[in-house]
Structure formats: structure tokens, C-alpha cells
């Protein structure tokens, strides 16, 4: 177990983490596995029995490994906190996750850029989830209101037999800036993959979300669920791909994009492909303005139109 | 409570609501009985001001005020509300939050009470979303519960009985009676003779007109004997049924 801390930066990161909705007490608790990184400096790194965190600073970021031993059920979620507090910077995270067979772990990741004017944040992750293992990864971003940030998360996820992978990516606070999200899953037999992305685009945000699931083994199942709300001049392109390549593979792609601004532009490209006669993949996509009936339903309860729209937007991004 | 005077709606040159007049007393459950396509829902929309419907003529007066210029929100804040025949699904909005915002941040106990009143166990539904995972009947009961939470002065209920299973119907009708006992006037829109049994008065609607108004038993019988068997939906045969009481014009 290693602890490394730079007090002032750490306090500032914990503070920003709390403001971004994170659980500050978790970052201060030694019994919680955690990794806190500011720019390329690891401010705090704690493992717990069965969970090892290794890291190595790089010129513009870090290389980190999260290893969960076989059969370990991690009681409290592992906390990852990456951020850049100054207005400008580059942060590159190389993340390798290995969840041993039969292990169960949840990860709560916060990426914090509250003052971003010109920041690039890249993450390249390789995630391997063993047989019968469960990995729940929730990633929440908090950006400032300026929008001067480029976020480029890429991940390759390989699932063992009967593995469970749940991923929720949320970027609904502050301006997105530019997002280029690209995740790809390779499913094992009877594994389950669930990818959920929720993004709120404002001003001149440019959003690209690409998610691919390769259902290459018997009975593999997946869901790609994307929720995007756009206002002002924000644009979004959502590509959800699922390939049913094995018997009894089941996949579904579900995309909703709400456009709440005259200059906002939304595009959805669902790609579903089946190469095995016993596989089945479905998709649904809805793009457009907020349903008038929904707004009027809430107005008939006394909310004004703006309040009603706000409730609907918050709901879809919840 | 509510006065509707010579209300008219013409859409694309076609008359949808024609010189419709209706009076709803304070504390009254007033049934609107009509077959499909007779203008019942359109009437509800015109009163509530939804769906961009603007009357082509006539007036809707609520508690002494012509509400033509009021938005849906303003009408709601004056104490009027509407349940849709097919309520909207709102992803991510939990039942507890929907009822709370309907009741302007009422407490959780009151939220639970509203769910009980429509025959729903709060523990099973409070944290569900008001979305497509609910069955049609569940969604309608939650819609009714949200109006109960609002404690409106006038509840416009558009077919609260459709899509409701026969076991649940008594609790739905009971909750409407209870709402009425608590002070709400109710405009109960339906095509079921059974449902209007809880009304104090019933008006029969055809072709966007009120054909007649009277006691529930009398109107139900009349509806059953005339409208149910009538092959001329929205083309009332006045020679057969007689002239509307307050109108002299034949179609």
C-alpha cells in the first residue's frame, strides 16, 4: 500500500471532487481504495486487501493499474479521481484494469476540470474482466462553464465467461467542450455488457460517442443506452454498434437525443449486424425536440414551461 | 365553478366542437358520456388549453374568470388540472418526485396516501420511473394520484377508466369520489355507463355538441339505447333522438 500526497493540491482536488458531487469522505478514508491524480502527479493512492493500485508518472499524465484479485468481493467502491485544476493543461491517463475471476468490484471515477480554458484529457483504458467476475464502472465528469476542454476517453474491454460489465459515463455538469468517446467491448460466453452514456451539450459543444459491442460468444448479451440533450449550438453524433456473431447472442442499442435549441444538431447512427442465425440484435433511436405532451403534462401540474423542460432534461440525464 | 358558453373549435374547415355549452357546479362530479370521436378529449384540451387548441368561438369561464388568455401552467395554478387518456411517459422522473412536484413539494406521507388511494402500494412504486416500464393501467393510476396530490379545484379526467383492469376499477372510481369529497369538482370523461354512475349529473356528447344533460341513470340508459346502437357516429339523427334541449339546429 502506497500513499503519496502533496497537501495543497490534494485539498484542492478533494474540494473540487466534493463540488462535483463526489463523496469527499471516501477520499479521506484509508479503508477505501483510491487513486487521486492531479495533472501527472499522484496525490493519493491507497489499496485495500485484494485490490492493488500501481502507478507510474509520465510526462503528461500517469500509467495506472488496478488489479482485483480472484474471488475478491470489494465492499466499498474504488474511487478514482483525475483532474486538472489550472486553466490549461494536458492529462493523459493510461489505465489498465484486471478483475480476477469471480471478483466483484465497483469503481467510481470523477474527472474534474472546473477551470478549464484549454485542457486536453485523454484516457486509454484496457479492461479485462475474468470469468464470473463483475465490474461496475461509473465515470462522472465535471467541467467548468467555459467549454475549453477536449475529452478523449478510449477503452477496450474484454469480458470472460459470465462476466458482468456495467459502465455509466456521465457528463452533464458544465460545458462538455469537445468529447470524443470511443469504447469497444469483446464479450465472452454468457457475459453481460451494459454501456450507458449521458451527456448534456451546451453552447458550442461537440460530442461524438462511439460504442461497439462484439457479441462473439454463445449467449452474450449487451445493451448500449445513450442519452444526449443538446441546447444552443451544440452538436452530437452517436454511433452505437452491436454485432451478434454467436448463437443466442442478444443485443440492443437504445439512443435518445433531445434537441432543445434552434441551432443544435443531433445525429444517431445505430449499426446492428448479425452473422449467426441464432443471434438477435435490435435498436431504437429517437431524435427530436422534447415531446410536447410531456411538457404539458408537467404544466398541467403547475410548472411553467421552462421548469417543465428542466424536469424532463434532468430526468433523461439522471 | 366552470361555465362553458357556446364553445366552438373548427380545424381544417371541419367543426370539432360546435356551440357547446356546459355548466359544472362547485362540488359536482359531472360526467361526459360519448362514443369515440365525439369530441370528448378535444373538449378537455380546450378547457385546459393544451395541444395548441384555441377556441374558434365561445368562452370558458373558471371561477368567474375568462381563461382564454391563460397558459396551461396558469390554469393549473388557478386550481385546474387534467389527466390525459394516454399519459406521457417521462424517463428518469421517479413516481415520488412526480407526485411531489404535482403537490408543490408535499411530504412523502401525503405522496404515499395518494398512491394508496388509487390502489397502488407505495413501496412498490415510489422509486419507479414514470416511464415505459409501467403498464398502461399503472401509468393511468399514477396520473390520477398526481392530480390527487395537487388537490385541484377542478379535475378534468379524460377516460380514467380506460385500460384499467376490472379489479382495479372500483378503487379508481373510489379515489375520484374521495377527491370530490375533499372539495374538487370533477369533469369525468368516459364512454362507460358504469363509470358515470359516480357522477351527480351527466351530459351526453355527440358531434361536438351536448345532446342532453341529466341524472346519471337516465343518461346512461338513454346513451345505451341510442348512442350504443347508433350507426351514425357524429351524425346525430335528431328525428330519432329529439332536438338538444338548448339548441335548435339540425346537422
Coordinates of C-alpha atoms in Angstrom, one line a residue:
Chain A
X1 CA 0.0 0.0 0.0
X2 CA 1.4 3.3 -1.0
X3 CA 0.5 6.8 0.0
X4 CA 1.8 9.8 -1.7
X5 CA 0.4 13.2 -1.2
X6 CA 1.0 16.9 -2.0
X7 CA -1.1 18.5 0.6
X8 CA -2.3 21.6 -1.0
X9 CA -3.1 20.1 -4.4
X10 CA -4.8 17.3 -2.6
X11 CA -7.0 19.6 -0.6
X12 CA -7.9 21.5 -3.8
X13 CA -8.7 18.2 -5.6
X14 CA -10.8 16.9 -2.7
X15 CA -12.7 20.2 -2.6
X16 CA -13.3 20.1 -6.4
X17 CA -14.3 16.5 -6.1
X18 CA -16.9 17.3 -3.5
X19 CA -18.3 20.2 -5.6
X20 CA -18.6 17.8 -8.5
X21 CA -20.8 15.6 -6.5
X22 CA -18.2 13.1 -5.3
X23 CA -18.1 11.7 -1.8
X24 CA -15.3 13.6 -0.1
X25 CA -15.3 11.3 2.9
X26 CA -14.4 8.4 0.6
X27 CA -11.2 10.2 -0.5
X28 CA -10.2 10.7 3.1
X29 CA -11.0 7.2 4.3
X30 CA -8.0 4.8 4.4
X31 CA -10.3 1.8 4.1
X32 CA -11.4 2.9 0.6
X33 CA -9.2 2.0 -2.3
X34 CA -8.5 5.2 -4.2
X35 CA -6.3 7.0 -6.7
X36 CA -6.2 10.8 -6.9
X37 CA -4.2 12.3 -9.8
X38 CA -3.7 16.0 -10.5
X39 CA -2.1 16.5 -13.9
X40 CA 0.7 13.9 -13.8
X41 CA 1.1 13.8 -10.0
X42 CA -0.4 11.1 -7.9
X43 CA -1.7 12.8 -4.8
X44 CA -3.1 9.8 -3.1
X45 CA -3.1 6.1 -3.8
X46 CA -4.5 3.5 -1.4
X47 CA -5.2 -0.1 -2.0
X48 CA -7.3 -2.4 0.2
X49 CA -6.8 -6.1 0.7
X50 CA -7.3 -7.8 -2.6
X51 CA -7.1 -4.5 -4.6
X52 CA -3.8 -3.3 -5.8
X53 CA -3.1 0.0 -7.4
X54 CA 0.1 0.6 -9.2
X55 CA 1.1 3.8 -11.0
X56 CA 3.9 5.4 -12.8
X57 CA 4.0 9.1 -13.6
X58 CA 4.5 10.0 -17.3
X59 CA 5.5 13.3 -18.8
X60 CA 1.8 14.4 -19.3
X61 CA -0.1 12.1 -17.0
X62 CA 0.2 8.7 -15.5
X63 CA 0.1 5.0 -16.2
X64 CA -2.1 3.2 -13.6
X65 CA -3.0 -0.3 -13.0
X66 CA -6.0 -1.5 -10.9
X67 CA -5.8 -5.2 -10.1
X68 CA -8.5 -7.0 -8.3
X69 CA -7.6 -10.5 -7.1
X70 CA -9.6 -13.6 -8.0
X71 CA -12.7 -14.1 -5.9
X72 CA -12.4 -10.8 -4.0
X73 CA -15.6 -9.0 -3.3
X74 CA -14.7 -5.4 -2.8
X75 CA -17.2 -4.0 -0.3
X76 CA -16.7 -0.3 -1.0
X77 CA -16.3 1.1 -4.4
X78 CA -12.8 2.1 -5.6
X79 CA -12.5 5.8 -6.1
X80 CA -10.6 7.3 -9.0
X81 CA -10.2 11.0 -9.3
X82 CA -8.4 12.6 -12.2
X83 CA -8.3 16.3 -12.8
X84 CA -6.6 19.4 -13.8
X85 CA -7.3 22.5 -11.8
X86 CA -5.4 25.2 -13.7
X87 CA -7.0 26.7 -16.8
X88 CA -4.6 25.0 -19.2
X89 CA -3.0 21.6 -19.3
X90 CA -2.7 18.2 -20.8
X91 CA -3.5 15.0 -18.9
X92 CA -3.0 11.5 -20.4
X93 CA -4.1 8.6 -18.4
X94 CA -3.2 5.0 -19.4
X95 CA -5.3 2.8 -17.3
X96 CA -5.2 -1.0 -17.1
X97 CA -7.8 -2.8 -15.1
X98 CA -7.8 -6.5 -14.4
X99 CA -10.6 -8.1 -12.4
X100 CA -9.8 -11.6 -11.5
X101 CA -12.2 -14.5 -11.9
X102 CA -15.1 -14.4 -9.6
X103 CA -14.2 -11.0 -8.2
X104 CA -16.7 -8.2 -7.7
X105 CA -15.8 -4.5 -7.7
X106 CA -17.3 -1.2 -8.4
X107 CA -15.4 1.9 -9.4
X108 CA -16.5 5.5 -9.0
X109 CA -14.4 7.8 -11.2
X110 CA -14.6 11.5 -11.2
X111 CA -12.8 13.6 -13.8
X112 CA -12.6 17.2 -12.7
X113 CA -11.7 20.3 -14.8
X114 CA -13.6 23.1 -13.1
X115 CA -11.5 26.0 -14.5
X116 CA -10.8 24.6 -18.0
X117 CA -10.0 27.1 -20.6
X118 CA -7.7 24.9 -22.7
X119 CA -7.3 21.4 -21.4
X120 CA -6.9 18.1 -23.1
X121 CA -7.8 15.0 -21.1
X122 CA -7.1 11.6 -22.7
X123 CA -7.7 8.2 -21.3
X124 CA -6.7 5.0 -22.9
X125 CA -8.0 2.1 -20.9
X126 CA -7.6 -1.7 -21.3
X127 CA -10.1 -3.5 -19.1
X128 CA -10.1 -7.3 -18.6
X129 CA -12.9 -8.9 -16.6
X130 CA -12.4 -12.5 -15.7
X131 CA -14.9 -15.4 -15.8
X132 CA -17.8 -14.9 -13.4
X133 CA -16.4 -11.5 -12.4
X134 CA -18.4 -8.3 -12.0
X135 CA -17.1 -4.8 -12.8
X136 CA -19.2 -1.7 -12.4
X137 CA -17.6 1.5 -13.6
X138 CA -19.3 4.8 -13.2
X139 CA -17.5 7.9 -14.6
X140 CA -18.7 11.4 -13.9
X141 CA -17.2 14.4 -15.4
X142 CA -17.3 17.9 -14.1
X143 CA -16.3 20.7 -16.4
X144 CA -16.4 24.4 -15.9
X145 CA -18.7 26.6 -17.9
X146 CA -16.1 27.8 -20.4
X147 CA -16.1 24.7 -22.5
X148 CA -12.4 24.9 -23.3
X149 CA -11.7 21.2 -22.8
X150 CA -11.2 18.3 -25.0
X151 CA -12.0 14.9 -23.5
X152 CA -10.9 11.8 -25.3
X153 CA -11.7 8.5 -23.4
X154 CA -11.0 5.3 -25.3
X155 CA -11.4 1.8 -23.8
X156 CA -11.1 -1.8 -24.9
X157 CA -13.0 -4.1 -22.6
X158 CA -12.7 -7.9 -22.7
X159 CA -15.2 -10.0 -20.8
X160 CA -14.7 -13.5 -19.6
X161 CA -17.4 -16.2 -19.4
X162 CA -20.4 -15.0 -17.5
X163 CA -18.7 -11.7 -16.7
X164 CA -20.8 -8.7 -15.9
X165 CA -19.6 -5.2 -17.1
X166 CA -21.6 -2.1 -16.4
X167 CA -20.4 1.2 -17.5
X168 CA -22.0 4.6 -16.9
X169 CA -20.4 7.7 -18.4
X170 CA -22.0 11.0 -17.3
X171 CA -21.1 14.5 -18.5
X172 CA -24.0 16.7 -17.6
X173 CA -22.4 19.5 -15.5
X174 CA -20.7 22.5 -17.0
X175 CA -19.9 22.6 -20.7
X176 CA -18.7 19.5 -22.4
X177 CA -16.3 21.2 -24.8
X178 CA -15.2 18.6 -27.2
X179 CA -15.9 14.9 -26.4
X180 CA -14.6 12.0 -28.4
X181 CA -15.8 8.9 -26.6
X182 CA -14.8 5.5 -28.0
X183 CA -15.4 2.2 -26.1
X184 CA -15.4 -1.3 -27.5
X185 CA -16.4 -4.5 -25.8
X186 CA -15.5 -8.0 -26.7
X187 CA -17.9 -10.3 -25.0
X188 CA -17.3 -13.7 -23.5
X189 CA -19.8 -16.6 -23.4
X190 CA -23.0 -15.6 -21.5
X191 CA -21.4 -12.4 -20.4
X192 CA -23.4 -9.2 -20.0
X193 CA -22.3 -5.7 -21.0
X194 CA -24.3 -2.6 -20.3
X195 CA -23.0 0.7 -21.6
X196 CA -24.8 3.9 -20.6
X197 CA -23.7 7.3 -21.6
X198 CA -25.4 10.6 -20.6
X199 CA -24.2 13.9 -21.9
X200 CA -25.7 17.4 -21.8
X201 CA -24.3 19.5 -24.6
X202 CA -24.5 23.3 -24.4
X203 CA -23.1 26.4 -26.2
X204 CA -20.7 25.2 -28.9
X205 CA -20.0 21.7 -27.5
X206 CA -19.0 19.0 -30.0
X207 CA -19.9 15.5 -28.9
X208 CA -19.0 12.2 -30.5
X209 CA -19.9 9.0 -28.8
X210 CA -18.9 5.7 -30.4
X211 CA -19.7 2.4 -28.6
X212 CA -19.2 -1.0 -30.1
X213 CA -20.1 -4.4 -28.7
X214 CA -18.9 -7.6 -30.3
X215 CA -21.1 -10.4 -29.1
X216 CA -18.7 -13.1 -30.2
X217 CA -19.5 -15.9 -27.8
X218 CA -22.6 -18.0 -27.1
X219 CA -25.3 -16.3 -25.1
X220 CA -23.5 -13.0 -24.7
X221 CA -25.8 -10.1 -24.1
X222 CA -25.5 -6.3 -24.3
X223 CA -27.2 -3.0 -24.0
X224 CA -25.9 0.3 -25.4
X225 CA -28.0 3.1 -24.0
X226 CA -27.3 6.7 -24.8
X227 CA -29.0 9.8 -23.7
X228 CA -27.9 13.2 -25.1
X229 CA -29.6 16.6 -24.6
X230 CA -28.4 19.5 -26.8
X231 CA -29.0 23.2 -26.4
X232 CA -27.7 26.3 -28.1
X233 CA -25.3 25.4 -30.9
X234 CA -24.2 22.0 -29.5
X235 CA -23.8 19.1 -31.9
X236 CA -23.7 15.4 -31.3
X237 CA -23.1 12.3 -33.2
X238 CA -23.9 9.0 -31.5
X239 CA -22.8 5.7 -33.1
X240 CA -24.0 2.6 -31.4
X241 CA -22.8 -0.7 -32.9
X242 CA -23.6 -4.2 -31.9
X243 CA -22.5 -7.3 -33.7
X244 CA -24.3 -10.6 -33.0
X245 CA -21.8 -13.2 -34.1
X246 CA -22.6 -16.1 -31.9
X247 CA -25.6 -18.3 -31.1
X248 CA -28.1 -16.9 -28.7
X249 CA -26.3 -13.6 -28.6
X250 CA -28.7 -10.8 -27.7
X251 CA -28.0 -7.1 -28.1
X252 CA -29.9 -3.8 -28.0
X253 CA -29.0 -0.3 -29.0
X254 CA -31.1 2.5 -27.5
X255 CA -30.4 6.1 -28.2
X256 CA -32.4 9.2 -27.4
X257 CA -31.2 12.6 -28.3
X258 CA -33.3 15.7 -27.3
X259 CA -32.7 18.9 -29.2
X260 CA -33.7 22.0 -27.3
X261 CA -32.2 24.8 -29.3
X262 CA -32.7 26.0 -32.8
X263 CA -29.1 25.6 -33.8
X264 CA -28.3 22.4 -32.1
X265 CA -27.7 19.4 -34.3
X266 CA -28.1 15.7 -33.3
X267 CA -27.3 12.6 -35.3
X268 CA -27.6 9.0 -34.4
X269 CA -26.1 6.1 -36.3
X270 CA -27.2 2.7 -34.9
X271 CA -25.4 -0.2 -36.6
X272 CA -26.7 -3.7 -35.8
X273 CA -25.3 -6.7 -37.5
X274 CA -25.9 -10.4 -37.1
X275 CA -23.8 -13.1 -38.6
X276 CA -25.3 -16.0 -36.7
X277 CA -28.8 -17.2 -37.4
X278 CA -29.5 -17.7 -33.7
X279 CA -28.4 -14.2 -32.7
X280 CA -30.7 -11.2 -32.4
X281 CA -29.8 -7.6 -32.2
X282 CA -32.3 -4.7 -32.0
X283 CA -32.2 -1.0 -31.9
X284 CA -34.3 2.1 -31.3
X285 CA -33.4 5.7 -31.7
X286 CA -35.4 8.8 -31.2
X287 CA -34.1 12.3 -32.0
X288 CA -36.0 15.5 -31.8
X289 CA -37.5 18.2 -29.7
X290 CA -38.9 17.5 -26.2
X291 CA -42.3 15.9 -26.5
X292 CA -45.0 18.5 -26.2
X293 CA -47.2 16.1 -24.3
X294 CA -44.5 15.6 -21.6
X295 CA -44.2 19.4 -21.2
X296 CA -47.9 19.9 -21.0
X297 CA -48.3 17.1 -18.5
X298 CA -46.0 18.9 -16.1
X299 CA -47.5 22.3 -17.0
X300 CA -50.9 20.9 -16.0
X301 CA -49.4 20.3 -12.6
X302 CA -48.5 24.0 -12.3
X303 CA -44.9 24.1 -13.6
X304 CA -44.1 26.8 -16.1
X305 CA -42.7 25.7 -19.5
X306 CA -39.0 26.2 -18.5
X307 CA -39.4 24.3 -15.3
X308 CA -41.1 21.5 -17.2
X309 CA -38.3 21.3 -19.7
X310 CA -35.8 21.3 -16.9
X311 CA -37.5 18.4 -15.1
X312 CA -37.6 16.4 -18.4
X313 CA -34.0 17.1 -19.2
X314 CA -32.8 16.2 -15.7
X315 CA -34.9 13.0 -15.8
X316 CA -33.4 11.8 -19.1
X317 CA -29.9 12.5 -17.8
X318 CA -30.4 11.1 -14.4
Chain B
X1 CA -67.1 26.6 -11.0
X2 CA -66.9 26.2 -14.7
X3 CA -69.0 27.8 -17.3
X4 CA -68.6 26.9 -21.0
X5 CA -70.5 29.1 -23.3
X6 CA -71.1 28.4 -27.0
X7 CA -67.6 26.9 -27.3
X8 CA -66.5 26.2 -30.9
X9 CA -63.5 24.6 -32.5
X10 CA -63.0 24.4 -36.2
X11 CA -60.0 22.6 -37.6
X12 CA -59.2 22.5 -41.3
X13 CA -62.7 23.7 -42.1
X14 CA -64.3 21.0 -40.0
X15 CA -66.3 21.6 -36.9
X16 CA -65.0 19.6 -34.0
X17 CA -66.8 21.4 -31.1
X18 CA -70.0 23.2 -32.1
X19 CA -71.7 25.7 -29.8
X20 CA -71.1 23.6 -26.8
X21 CA -72.4 24.9 -23.5
X22 CA -71.9 23.3 -20.2
X23 CA -72.1 24.3 -16.6
X24 CA -70.3 22.5 -13.8
X25 CA -71.3 23.3 -10.3
X26 CA -68.9 23.6 -7.4
X27 CA -68.5 20.2 -5.7
X28 CA -70.0 18.3 -8.6
X29 CA -68.9 15.3 -10.5
X30 CA -70.1 15.9 -14.0
X31 CA -69.9 13.0 -16.4
X32 CA -69.3 13.5 -20.1
X33 CA -70.6 10.4 -21.9
X34 CA -69.8 9.9 -25.5
X35 CA -68.6 7.4 -28.1
X36 CA -65.2 7.6 -29.6
X37 CA -64.6 10.6 -31.8
X38 CA -67.4 12.7 -30.4
X39 CA -65.1 15.5 -29.2
X40 CA -64.7 14.5 -25.5
X41 CA -60.9 14.7 -25.4
X42 CA -60.9 17.9 -27.6
X43 CA -63.3 19.4 -25.0
X44 CA -60.8 18.5 -22.2
X45 CA -57.9 20.0 -24.2
X46 CA -59.8 23.2 -24.9
X47 CA -60.7 23.7 -21.2
X48 CA -57.1 23.0 -20.1
X49 CA -55.6 24.9 -23.0
X50 CA -53.3 22.2 -24.2
X51 CA -52.3 20.9 -27.6
X52 CA -52.3 24.4 -29.0
X53 CA -56.0 24.3 -29.2
X54 CA -57.6 27.7 -29.3
X55 CA -61.4 28.0 -29.4
X56 CA -62.8 29.4 -32.7
X57 CA -65.5 30.9 -30.6
X58 CA -67.2 30.9 -27.2
X59 CA -65.8 31.3 -23.7
X60 CA -64.5 29.1 -20.9
X61 CA -65.1 30.8 -17.6
X62 CA -63.4 29.3 -14.5
X63 CA -64.3 30.7 -11.1
X64 CA -65.7 33.8 -12.7
X65 CA -62.7 34.5 -15.0
X66 CA -62.5 34.0 -18.7
X67 CA -59.3 31.9 -19.0
X68 CA -58.8 32.3 -22.8
X69 CA -55.5 34.1 -22.3
X70 CA -54.1 31.9 -19.6
X71 CA -51.4 29.3 -20.3
X72 CA -51.7 25.7 -19.2
X73 CA -49.5 26.5 -16.1
X74 CA -51.6 29.5 -15.2
X75 CA -54.8 27.5 -15.4
X76 CA -53.2 24.8 -13.3
X77 CA -52.1 27.3 -10.7
X78 CA -55.7 28.6 -10.5
X79 CA -56.7 25.1 -9.5
X80 CA -57.5 23.2 -12.7
X81 CA -55.8 20.0 -13.8
X82 CA -56.1 17.4 -16.5
X83 CA -55.3 13.7 -16.7
X84 CA -54.6 12.5 -20.2
X85 CA -56.3 9.5 -21.7
X86 CA -52.8 8.2 -22.6
X87 CA -50.5 9.9 -20.1
X88 CA -47.0 10.9 -21.2
X89 CA -44.0 8.8 -20.1
X90 CA -41.2 10.7 -18.6
X91 CA -37.9 8.9 -18.4
X92 CA -35.9 9.4 -15.2
X93 CA -38.7 11.0 -13.3
X94 CA -39.5 9.0 -10.3
X95 CA -43.0 8.5 -9.1
X96 CA -42.2 10.1 -5.7
X97 CA -40.8 13.2 -7.5
X98 CA -43.7 13.4 -9.9
X99 CA -46.3 13.4 -7.2
X100 CA -44.2 15.8 -5.1
X101 CA -43.9 18.4 -7.8
X102 CA -47.6 17.9 -8.6
X103 CA -48.4 18.7 -5.0
X104 CA -45.9 21.5 -4.8
X105 CA -43.5 19.7 -2.6
X106 CA -45.9 17.9 -0.4
X107 CA -44.5 15.5 2.2
X108 CA -43.7 11.8 1.5
X109 CA -46.6 10.6 3.7
X110 CA -49.1 12.5 1.5
X111 CA -47.5 11.1 -1.6
X112 CA -47.9 7.6 -0.2
X113 CA -51.5 8.4 0.7
X114 CA -52.3 9.4 -2.9
X115 CA -50.8 6.1 -4.2
X116 CA -52.9 4.1 -1.7
X117 CA -56.0 6.0 -2.8
X118 CA -55.5 4.7 -6.4
X119 CA -54.8 1.2 -5.2
X120 CA -51.0 1.3 -5.5
X121 CA -48.6 0.1 -2.8
X122 CA -46.2 3.0 -2.3
X123 CA -43.2 0.7 -1.5
X124 CA -43.6 -0.9 -4.9
X125 CA -43.9 2.3 -6.9
X126 CA -42.3 5.3 -5.2
X127 CA -38.9 4.7 -6.8
X128 CA -40.1 3.5 -10.1
X129 CA -39.8 5.9 -13.0
X130 CA -42.9 7.4 -14.7
X131 CA -41.7 5.8 -18.0
X132 CA -42.5 3.0 -20.3
X133 CA -41.7 0.3 -17.8
X134 CA -45.1 1.0 -16.2
X135 CA -48.1 -0.7 -17.8
X136 CA -50.8 1.4 -19.2
X137 CA -53.0 0.9 -16.2
X138 CA -50.2 1.7 -13.8
X139 CA -49.4 4.8 -15.6
X140 CA -53.0 6.0 -15.5
X141 CA -53.4 5.3 -11.9
X142 CA -50.2 7.3 -11.2
X143 CA -51.6 10.1 -13.3
X144 CA -54.7 10.1 -11.1
X145 CA -52.6 10.0 -8.0
X146 CA -50.7 13.1 -9.2
X147 CA -53.9 15.0 -9.6
X148 CA -54.9 13.9 -6.1
X149 CA -51.6 15.2 -4.9
X150 CA -52.4 18.6 -6.5
X151 CA -55.7 18.9 -4.6
X152 CA -57.3 20.8 -7.6
X153 CA -60.5 22.7 -7.5
X154 CA -61.4 21.2 -10.9
X155 CA -60.0 17.9 -12.1
X156 CA -60.6 17.1 -15.8
X157 CA -60.2 13.3 -16.1
X158 CA -60.1 12.0 -19.6
X159 CA -61.1 8.4 -19.6
X160 CA -59.5 7.5 -16.3
X161 CA -61.2 4.1 -16.6
X162 CA -59.9 3.0 -19.9
X163 CA -57.1 0.5 -19.8
X164 CA -57.8 -0.2 -16.1
X165 CA -58.4 -3.8 -15.2
X166 CA -61.8 -4.7 -13.8
X167 CA -60.3 -5.4 -10.3
X168 CA -58.7 -2.0 -10.0
X169 CA -61.7 0.0 -11.4
X170 CA -63.6 0.3 -8.1
X171 CA -60.5 1.8 -6.4
X172 CA -60.1 4.3 -9.2
X173 CA -63.7 5.3 -9.0
X174 CA -63.5 5.4 -5.2
X175 CA -60.5 7.7 -5.4
X176 CA -62.4 10.1 -7.7
X177 CA -65.3 10.1 -5.2
X178 CA -62.8 10.8 -2.4
X179 CA -61.2 13.6 -4.4
X180 CA -64.6 15.1 -4.9
X181 CA -65.4 14.8 -1.2
X182 CA -62.2 16.7 -0.5
X183 CA -63.5 19.6 -2.4
X184 CA -62.6 19.0 -6.1
X185 CA -65.2 19.4 -8.8
X186 CA -64.6 16.7 -11.4
X187 CA -65.3 16.6 -15.1
X188 CA -65.3 12.9 -15.7
X189 CA -65.0 12.0 -19.4
X190 CA -65.8 8.4 -20.4
X191 CA -67.7 6.2 -22.7
X192 CA -68.7 3.8 -20.0
X193 CA -72.2 3.9 -18.5
X194 CA -70.8 2.2 -15.4
X195 CA -68.2 4.9 -14.7
X196 CA -70.7 7.8 -14.8
X197 CA -72.7 6.1 -12.0
X198 CA -70.5 8.1 -9.6
X199 CA -71.4 11.4 -11.2
X200 CA -74.0 13.8 -9.9
X201 CA -75.0 14.8 -13.5
X202 CA -74.1 13.5 -16.9
X203 CA -74.0 15.2 -20.3
X204 CA -74.1 13.1 -23.5
X205 CA -71.8 14.3 -26.2
X206 CA -72.1 13.7 -29.9
X207 CA -70.5 15.5 -32.8
X208 CA -69.0 18.1 -30.5
X209 CA -72.4 19.0 -29.0
X210 CA -74.0 18.3 -25.7
X211 CA -77.2 16.4 -26.7
X212 CA -78.7 16.4 -23.2
X213 CA -77.8 16.6 -19.6
X214 CA -79.5 14.8 -16.7
X215 CA -79.3 12.3 -13.9
X216 CA -76.7 9.5 -14.4
X217 CA -79.2 6.6 -14.6
X218 CA -81.4 8.4 -17.1
X219 CA -78.5 9.5 -19.3
X220 CA -76.8 6.1 -19.2
X221 CA -80.0 4.4 -20.2
X222 CA -80.5 6.9 -23.0
X223 CA -76.9 6.6 -24.1
X224 CA -77.2 2.8 -24.2
X225 CA -80.4 2.8 -26.1
X226 CA -79.4 5.4 -28.6
X227 CA -75.7 6.0 -29.0
X228 CA -74.6 2.5 -28.5
X229 CA -76.8 1.3 -31.3
X230 CA -76.4 4.3 -33.5
X231 CA -74.7 3.6 -36.8
X232 CA -74.3 7.4 -37.4
X233 CA -71.5 8.3 -35.0
X234 CA -71.1 12.0 -35.0
X235 CA -74.2 12.4 -37.2
X236 CA -77.0 12.6 -34.7
X237 CA -80.3 11.7 -36.1
X238 CA -82.4 14.3 -34.3
X239 CA -85.6 12.9 -35.8
X240 CA -84.8 9.8 -33.7
X241 CA -83.5 11.3 -30.6
X242 CA -85.2 14.6 -30.5
X243 CA -83.6 18.0 -30.5
X244 CA -81.0 19.0 -28.0
X245 CA -82.6 20.9 -25.2
X246 CA -80.9 24.2 -25.7
X247 CA -80.2 24.1 -29.4
X248 CA -82.5 24.1 -32.4
X249 CA -80.1 23.5 -35.2
X250 CA -80.1 20.2 -37.1
X251 CA -77.0 18.9 -38.7

